[in-house]
């Protein structure tokens, strides 16, 4: 028996709200039965992105390097938190970009559609924006301390 609370959408023909989905997600092929299984599927997503998306791999390696550099340069806890959040944001954007690409490809297959182009371009732009923010964070938190470290050896 579906729960009473339902997502609704306006029916333009008669002006009434009609149910489009229920809380127990009747439209889903499968729903994870437990938190542990949910984590398993989430990890499968990370693994898929790492194996198939070159940009995701690059961001994982750059992010790992940035955290290592932050520890080496003794960033304080707040600075490390900012670096960590920034890396997490970039990786999350990459994962969402990959998910959206799959949904678009599932929908339009190999045909050209202007809305598919907009969706993919905007998802890629979200990755670009988060990457630029990450460069700003690295420039203000990591580079000055790195410069202080290497400067004496240059003169
Ligand atoms: N079905 C489509 N219809 C219209 N344009 C498309 C379609 N599929 C892809 N494109 C265009 O090609 C570009 C590249 O597509 P792709 O699927 O490689 O996405 P991407 O975000 O660039 O991939 P990645 O993040 O892996 O580099 C898109 O940004 C979009 O402009």
XYZ file of N, CA and C and ligand atoms in Angstrom:
496
model
N 0.846 -1.199 0.000
C 0.000 0.000 0.000
C 0.884 1.252 0.000
N 0.820 2.098 -1.032
C 1.672 3.280 -1.073
C 1.285 4.281 0.008
N 2.295 5.023 0.563
C 1.974 6.034 1.570
C 1.146 7.160 0.963
N 0.498 7.932 1.877
C -0.412 8.980 1.414
C 0.315 10.134 0.740
N 1.571 10.423 1.271
C 2.285 11.587 0.738
C 2.805 11.253 -0.654
N 2.441 12.056 -1.647
C 2.846 11.780 -3.009
C 3.363 13.046 -3.678
N 4.366 12.864 -4.563
C 4.796 13.988 -5.389
C 3.697 14.214 -6.423
N 3.387 15.478 -6.695
C 2.290 15.745 -7.612
C 2.713 16.706 -8.706
N 2.055 16.599 -9.838
C 2.331 17.497 -10.944
C 1.002 18.000 -11.511
N 0.960 19.289 -11.929
C -0.307 19.797 -12.446
C -0.670 19.137 -13.767
N -1.926 18.730 -13.902
C -2.430 18.208 -15.170
C -3.015 19.387 -15.939
N -2.348 19.782 -17.043
C -2.755 20.997 -17.748
C -4.172 20.883 -18.315
N -4.589 19.660 -18.649
C -5.888 19.486 -19.292
C -7.037 19.886 -18.369
N -6.999 19.387 -17.091
C -8.132 19.708 -16.216
C -7.750 20.563 -15.009
N -6.476 21.007 -14.944
C -6.061 21.925 -13.890
C -5.919 21.291 -12.517
N -5.952 19.951 -12.412
C -5.829 19.272 -11.114
C -4.408 18.737 -10.935
N -4.063 18.448 -9.650
C -2.766 17.831 -9.374
C -2.916 16.320 -9.505
N -1.970 15.685 -10.224
C -2.017 14.224 -10.344
C -0.726 13.641 -9.773
N -0.811 12.487 -9.092
C 0.393 11.888 -8.499
C 1.362 11.397 -9.572
N 2.676 11.646 -9.336
C 3.675 11.141 -10.292
C 4.562 10.079 -9.653
N 4.652 10.048 -8.341
C 5.474 9.036 -7.679
C 5.057 8.941 -6.221
N 5.349 7.821 -5.601
C 5.031 7.655 -4.184
C 6.312 7.575 -3.390
N 6.183 7.702 -2.058
C 7.384 7.723 -1.225
C 8.146 6.402 -1.272
N 7.469 5.279 -1.512
C 8.222 4.023 -1.563
C 8.771 3.744 -2.966
N 8.774 4.753 -3.818
C 9.452 4.749 -5.111
C 9.067 3.539 -5.959
N 7.777 3.469 -6.282
C 7.264 2.361 -7.093
C 7.933 2.289 -8.462
N 8.422 3.456 -8.974
C 8.967 3.474 -10.326
C 10.396 2.942 -10.400
N 11.039 2.780 -9.244
C 12.422 2.334 -9.251
C 12.501 0.823 -9.481
N 13.471 0.402 -10.323
C 13.666 -1.016 -10.612
C 14.033 -1.766 -9.334
N 14.854 -1.090 -8.495
C 15.284 -1.692 -7.239
C 15.588 -0.578 -6.251
N 15.302 -0.806 -4.967
C 15.645 0.159 -3.923
C 16.570 -0.555 -2.945
N 17.692 0.107 -2.586
C 18.655 -0.519 -1.667
C 17.950 -0.879 -0.359
N 18.076 -2.142 0.087
C 17.336 -2.576 1.273
C 17.937 -2.121 2.594
N 19.217 -1.703 2.584
C 19.841 -1.290 3.853
C 20.901 -0.229 3.579
N 21.341 0.391 4.683
C 22.373 1.437 4.572
C 23.666 0.852 4.004
N 24.001 -0.358 4.454
C 25.237 -0.999 3.992
C 25.206 -1.226 2.479
N 24.073 -1.689 1.980
C 23.936 -1.923 0.530
C 23.984 -0.592 -0.217
N 23.404 0.479 0.399
C 23.482 1.813 -0.222
C 24.933 2.241 -0.388
N 25.747 2.004 0.655
C 27.175 2.345 0.571
C 27.845 1.550 -0.540
N 27.454 0.279 -0.675
C 28.041 -0.577 -1.725
C 27.770 0.016 -3.109
N 26.535 0.467 -3.335
C 26.198 1.064 -4.631
C 26.919 2.400 -4.826
N 27.036 3.168 -3.732
C 27.741 4.446 -3.834
C 29.207 4.212 -4.204
N 29.804 3.186 -3.584
C 31.205 2.879 -3.892
C 31.347 2.403 -5.346
N 30.332 1.666 -5.816
C 30.342 1.224 -7.218
C 30.356 2.452 -8.137
N 29.650 3.520 -7.749
C 29.640 4.757 -8.538
C 31.013 5.408 -8.560
N 31.663 5.469 -7.388
C 33.011 6.049 -7.316
C 33.962 5.222 -8.180
N 33.855 3.904 -8.059
C 34.731 3.002 -8.808
C 34.505 3.167 -10.321
N 33.229 3.261 -10.737
C 32.926 3.440 -12.163
C 33.537 4.743 -12.683
N 33.335 5.830 -11.906
C 33.859 7.133 -12.343
C 35.377 7.102 -12.441
N 36.022 6.437 -11.460
C 37.485 6.389 -11.482
C 37.993 5.609 -12.696
N 37.311 4.530 -13.016
C 37.768 3.685 -14.129
C 37.480 4.304 -15.495
N 36.400 5.082 -15.597
C 35.984 5.532 -16.933
C 36.238 7.018 -17.204
N 36.378 7.831 -16.137
C 36.477 9.283 -16.342
C 37.904 9.763 -16.063
N 38.592 10.153 -17.123
C 39.970 10.630 -16.951
C 40.018 11.839 -16.022
N 39.084 12.782 -16.205
C 39.084 13.987 -15.370
C 38.913 13.665 -13.886
N 38.081 12.645 -13.591
C 37.880 12.251 -12.192
C 39.196 11.741 -11.603
N 39.903 10.907 -12.409
C 41.194 10.386 -11.922
C 42.177 11.528 -11.676
N 42.212 12.488 -12.596
C 43.121 13.635 -12.431
C 42.782 14.376 -11.137
N 41.487 14.604 -10.897
C 41.090 15.344 -9.698
C 41.390 14.558 -8.421
N 41.259 13.219 -8.486
C 41.600 12.411 -7.307
C 43.096 12.556 -6.992
N 43.938 12.479 -8.037
C 45.380 12.570 -7.801
C 45.775 13.978 -7.340
N 45.209 15.000 -7.973
C 45.525 16.380 -7.563
C 45.044 16.622 -6.133
N 43.847 16.128 -5.815
C 43.300 16.310 -4.467
C 44.150 15.607 -3.419
N 44.593 14.380 -3.726
C 45.448 13.641 -2.787
C 46.766 14.383 -2.579
N 47.306 14.909 -3.695
C 48.560 15.670 -3.605
C 48.367 16.929 -2.745
N 47.222 17.606 -2.933
C 46.955 18.839 -2.183
C 46.842 18.553 -0.684
N 46.187 17.442 -0.331
C 46.068 17.091 1.091
C 47.448 16.744 1.666
N 48.242 15.996 0.890
C 49.596 15.664 1.327
C 50.437 16.922 1.523
N 50.315 17.861 0.568
C 51.067 19.117 0.660
C 50.601 19.925 1.879
N 49.283 19.925 2.105
C 48.735 20.648 3.261
C 49.280 20.100 4.570
N 49.376 18.773 4.673
C 49.925 18.155 5.893
C 51.411 18.491 6.028
N 52.117 18.418 4.884
C 53.560 18.711 4.881
C 53.839 20.158 5.311
N 52.947 21.071 4.882
C 53.146 22.498 5.186
C 52.523 22.894 6.530
N 51.998 21.908 7.247
C 51.379 22.143 8.562
C 50.268 23.184 8.519
N 49.357 23.054 7.552
C 48.177 23.917 7.563
C 47.411 23.645 8.851
N 46.754 24.699 9.377
C 45.979 24.443 10.604
C 44.672 23.724 10.259
N 43.913 23.381 11.299
C 42.723 22.536 11.106
C 41.701 23.186 10.175
N 41.490 24.498 10.344
C 40.486 25.184 9.511
C 40.941 25.210 8.054
N 42.230 25.468 7.838
C 42.755 25.493 6.464
C 42.634 24.113 5.808
N 42.953 23.068 6.583
C 42.824 21.705 6.037
C 41.366 21.383 5.728
N 40.470 21.886 6.586
C 39.043 21.642 6.351
C 38.605 22.313 5.050
N 39.097 23.534 4.813
C 38.740 24.246 3.576
C 39.277 23.498 2.358
N 40.535 23.036 2.450
C 41.125 22.265 1.335
C 40.310 20.995 1.094
N 39.967 20.290 2.190
C 39.198 19.050 2.067
C 37.825 19.280 1.462
N 37.141 20.339 1.933
C 35.807 20.640 1.397
C 35.879 20.978 -0.090
N 36.917 21.717 -0.457
C 37.060 22.122 -1.860
C 37.294 20.907 -2.755
N 38.172 20.012 -2.300
C 38.434 18.793 -3.078
C 37.157 17.959 -3.174
N 36.455 17.832 -2.051
C 35.204 17.072 -2.043
C 34.191 17.652 -3.011
N 34.133 18.988 -3.073
C 33.172 19.643 -3.974
C 33.498 19.328 -5.437
N 34.793 19.376 -5.780
C 35.192 19.095 -7.168
C 34.863 17.641 -7.539
N 35.198 16.710 -6.630
C 34.930 15.292 -6.914
C 33.431 15.026 -6.998
N 32.660 15.670 -6.119
C 31.202 15.489 -6.159
C 30.635 16.029 -7.472
N 31.168 17.172 -7.929
C 30.715 17.727 -9.217
C 31.042 16.774 -10.366
N 32.230 16.171 -10.307
C 32.617 15.201 -11.347
C 31.654 14.017 -11.360
N 31.302 13.535 -10.171
C 30.384 12.389 -10.088
C 29.004 12.772 -10.621
N 28.527 13.969 -10.266
C 27.222 14.413 -10.766
C 27.266 14.610 -12.279
N 28.400 15.122 -12.780
C 28.568 15.293 -14.229
C 28.486 13.932 -14.934
N 29.138 12.941 -14.353
C 29.103 11.583 -14.927
C 27.684 11.020 -14.890
N 26.999 11.226 -13.764
C 25.623 10.731 -13.638
C 24.723 11.398 -14.671
N 24.877 12.706 -14.815
C 24.022 13.426 -15.758
C 24.304 13.004 -17.204
N 25.583 12.805 -17.517
C 25.938 12.319 -18.866
C 25.228 11.009 -19.172
N 25.218 10.111 -18.176
C 24.581 8.807 -18.379
C 23.081 8.958 -18.605
N 22.444 9.821 -17.806
C 20.992 10.011 -17.942
C 20.663 10.627 -19.302
N 21.483 11.601 -19.725
C 21.259 12.223 -21.035
C 21.424 11.182 -22.146
N 22.519 10.387 -22.074
C 22.749 9.361 -23.099
C 21.627 8.322 -23.100
N 21.144 7.981 -21.890
C 20.030 7.037 -21.780
C 18.779 7.589 -22.466
N 18.611 8.908 -22.356
C 17.396 9.542 -22.883
C 17.446 9.735 -24.394
N 18.548 10.305 -24.883
C 18.584 10.662 -26.315
C 19.414 9.696 -27.162
N 20.059 8.731 -26.464
C 20.943 7.757 -27.143
C 21.984 8.527 -27.977
N 22.181 8.156 -29.242
C 23.239 8.808 -30.024
C 22.700 9.920 -30.913
N 21.481 10.375 -30.632
C 20.943 11.463 -31.463
C 21.296 12.827 -30.852
N 21.368 13.827 -31.724
C 21.673 15.184 -31.268
C 20.394 15.843 -30.753
N 20.498 16.505 -29.584
C 19.362 17.285 -29.083
C 19.914 18.526 -28.391
N 19.344 19.655 -28.718
C 19.842 20.918 -28.160
C 19.767 20.927 -26.628
N 18.725 20.327 -26.042
C 18.594 20.287 -24.579
C 19.635 19.352 -23.958
N 19.980 18.281 -24.687
C 21.042 17.380 -24.216
C 22.368 18.142 -24.173
N 22.585 18.947 -25.190
C 23.816 19.760 -25.246
C 23.873 20.724 -24.062
N 22.740 21.409 -23.802
C 22.705 22.368 -22.686
C 22.980 21.654 -21.363
N 22.321 20.494 -21.165
C 22.502 19.752 -19.908
C 23.961 19.344 -19.716
N 24.579 18.782 -20.763
C 25.967 18.323 -20.640
C 26.930 19.485 -20.500
N 26.697 20.548 -21.274
C 27.590 21.714 -21.190
C 27.528 22.341 -19.791
N 26.315 22.445 -19.236
C 26.171 23.068 -17.906
C 26.783 22.186 -16.820
N 26.634 20.852 -16.957
C 27.251 19.949 -15.981
C 28.770 20.071 -16.045
N 29.303 20.148 -17.264
C 30.752 20.322 -17.418
C 31.177 21.678 -16.851
N 30.321 22.691 -17.030
C 30.640 24.030 -16.498
C 30.676 24.007 -14.972
N 29.803 23.191 -14.350
C 29.807 23.095 -12.883
C 31.143 22.541 -12.395
N 31.679 21.558 -13.124
C 32.990 21.001 -12.773
C 34.068 22.078 -12.933
N 33.964 22.822 -14.043
C 34.960 23.872 -14.308
C 34.939 24.929 -13.200
N 33.741 25.370 -12.817
C 33.619 26.417 -11.788
C 34.207 25.924 -10.463
N 33.880 24.671 -10.086
C 34.405 24.158 -8.812
C 35.925 23.985 -8.894
N 36.431 23.634 -10.080
C 37.889 23.495 -10.232
C 38.586 24.851 -10.111
N 37.970 25.894 -10.687
C 38.552 27.237 -10.575
C 38.559 27.693 -9.114
N 37.467 27.360 -8.384
C 37.420 27.702 -6.955
C 38.525 26.969 -6.203
N 38.775 25.703 -6.601
C 39.826 24.922 -5.946
C 41.203 25.548 -6.207
N 41.397 26.064 -7.430
C 42.673 26.730 -7.743
C 42.836 27.974 -6.869
N 41.743 28.726 -6.674
C 41.789 29.922 -5.808
C 42.158 29.527 -4.376
N 41.553 28.446 -3.878
C 41.843 27.997 -2.503
C 43.305 27.581 -2.395
N 43.783 26.806 -3.375
C 45.187 26.360 -3.346
C 46.127 27.568 -3.416
N 45.755 28.552 -4.234
C 46.612 29.737 -4.394
C 46.701 30.537 -3.096
N 45.623 30.578 -2.334
C 45.659 31.408 -1.132
C 46.129 30.646 0.112
N 45.959 29.308 0.140
C 46.340 28.570 1.355
C 47.659 27.810 1.205
N 47.893 27.219 0.039
C 49.072 26.358 -0.117
C 50.274 27.100 -0.685
N 50.037 27.863 -1.760
C 51.181 28.478 -2.461
C 51.999 29.439 -1.595
N 51.361 30.332 -0.774
C 52.189 31.237 0.044
C 53.116 30.483 0.998
N 52.605 29.418 1.636
C 53.445 28.644 2.568
C 54.522 27.867 1.821
N 54.178 27.392 0.634
C 55.169 26.678 -0.172
C 56.281 27.630 -0.607
N 55.874 28.852 -0.962
C 56.845 29.862 -1.390
C 57.801 30.211 -0.245
N 57.250 30.355 0.983
C 58.100 30.648 2.146
C 59.139 29.551 2.356
N 58.763 28.320 2.011
C 59.643 27.173 2.209
C 60.759 27.128 1.169
N 60.400 27.424 -0.097
C 61.396 27.261 -1.173
C 62.199 28.532 -1.432
N 61.644 29.694 -1.018
C 62.300 30.979 -1.334
C 63.764 31.049 -0.858
N 64.047 30.641 0.410
C 65.453 30.724 0.870
C 66.420 29.915 0.016
N 65.928 28.833 -0.587
C 66.807 27.973 -1.375
C 67.043 28.519 -2.783
N 66.235 29.536 -3.178
C 66.372 30.080 -4.530
C 67.416 31.191 -4.581
N 67.654 31.815 -3.433
C 68.573 32.974 -3.432
C 69.982 32.578 -3.053
N 23.212 13.991 -27.469
C 23.847 15.151 -27.570
N 23.226 16.205 -28.150
C 23.862 17.391 -28.268
N 25.120 17.628 -27.874
C 25.784 16.628 -27.283
C 25.193 15.334 -27.094
N 26.107 14.540 -26.481
C 27.189 15.293 -26.300
N 27.018 16.542 -26.766
C 27.998 17.650 -26.767
O 29.291 17.078 -26.714
C 29.977 17.519 -25.529
C 30.833 16.398 -25.021
O 29.992 15.322 -24.655
P 30.417 14.301 -23.526
O 29.358 13.260 -23.429
O 31.808 13.830 -23.788
O 30.351 15.222 -22.223
P 31.533 15.891 -21.393
O 30.895 16.568 -20.224
O 32.411 16.754 -22.220
O 32.357 14.635 -20.976
P 33.564 14.570 -19.933
O 33.073 15.247 -18.668
O 33.762 13.106 -19.762
O 34.724 15.293 -20.560
C 28.887 17.989 -24.571
O 29.353 18.966 -23.665
C 27.857 18.545 -25.543
O 28.188 19.885 -25.927
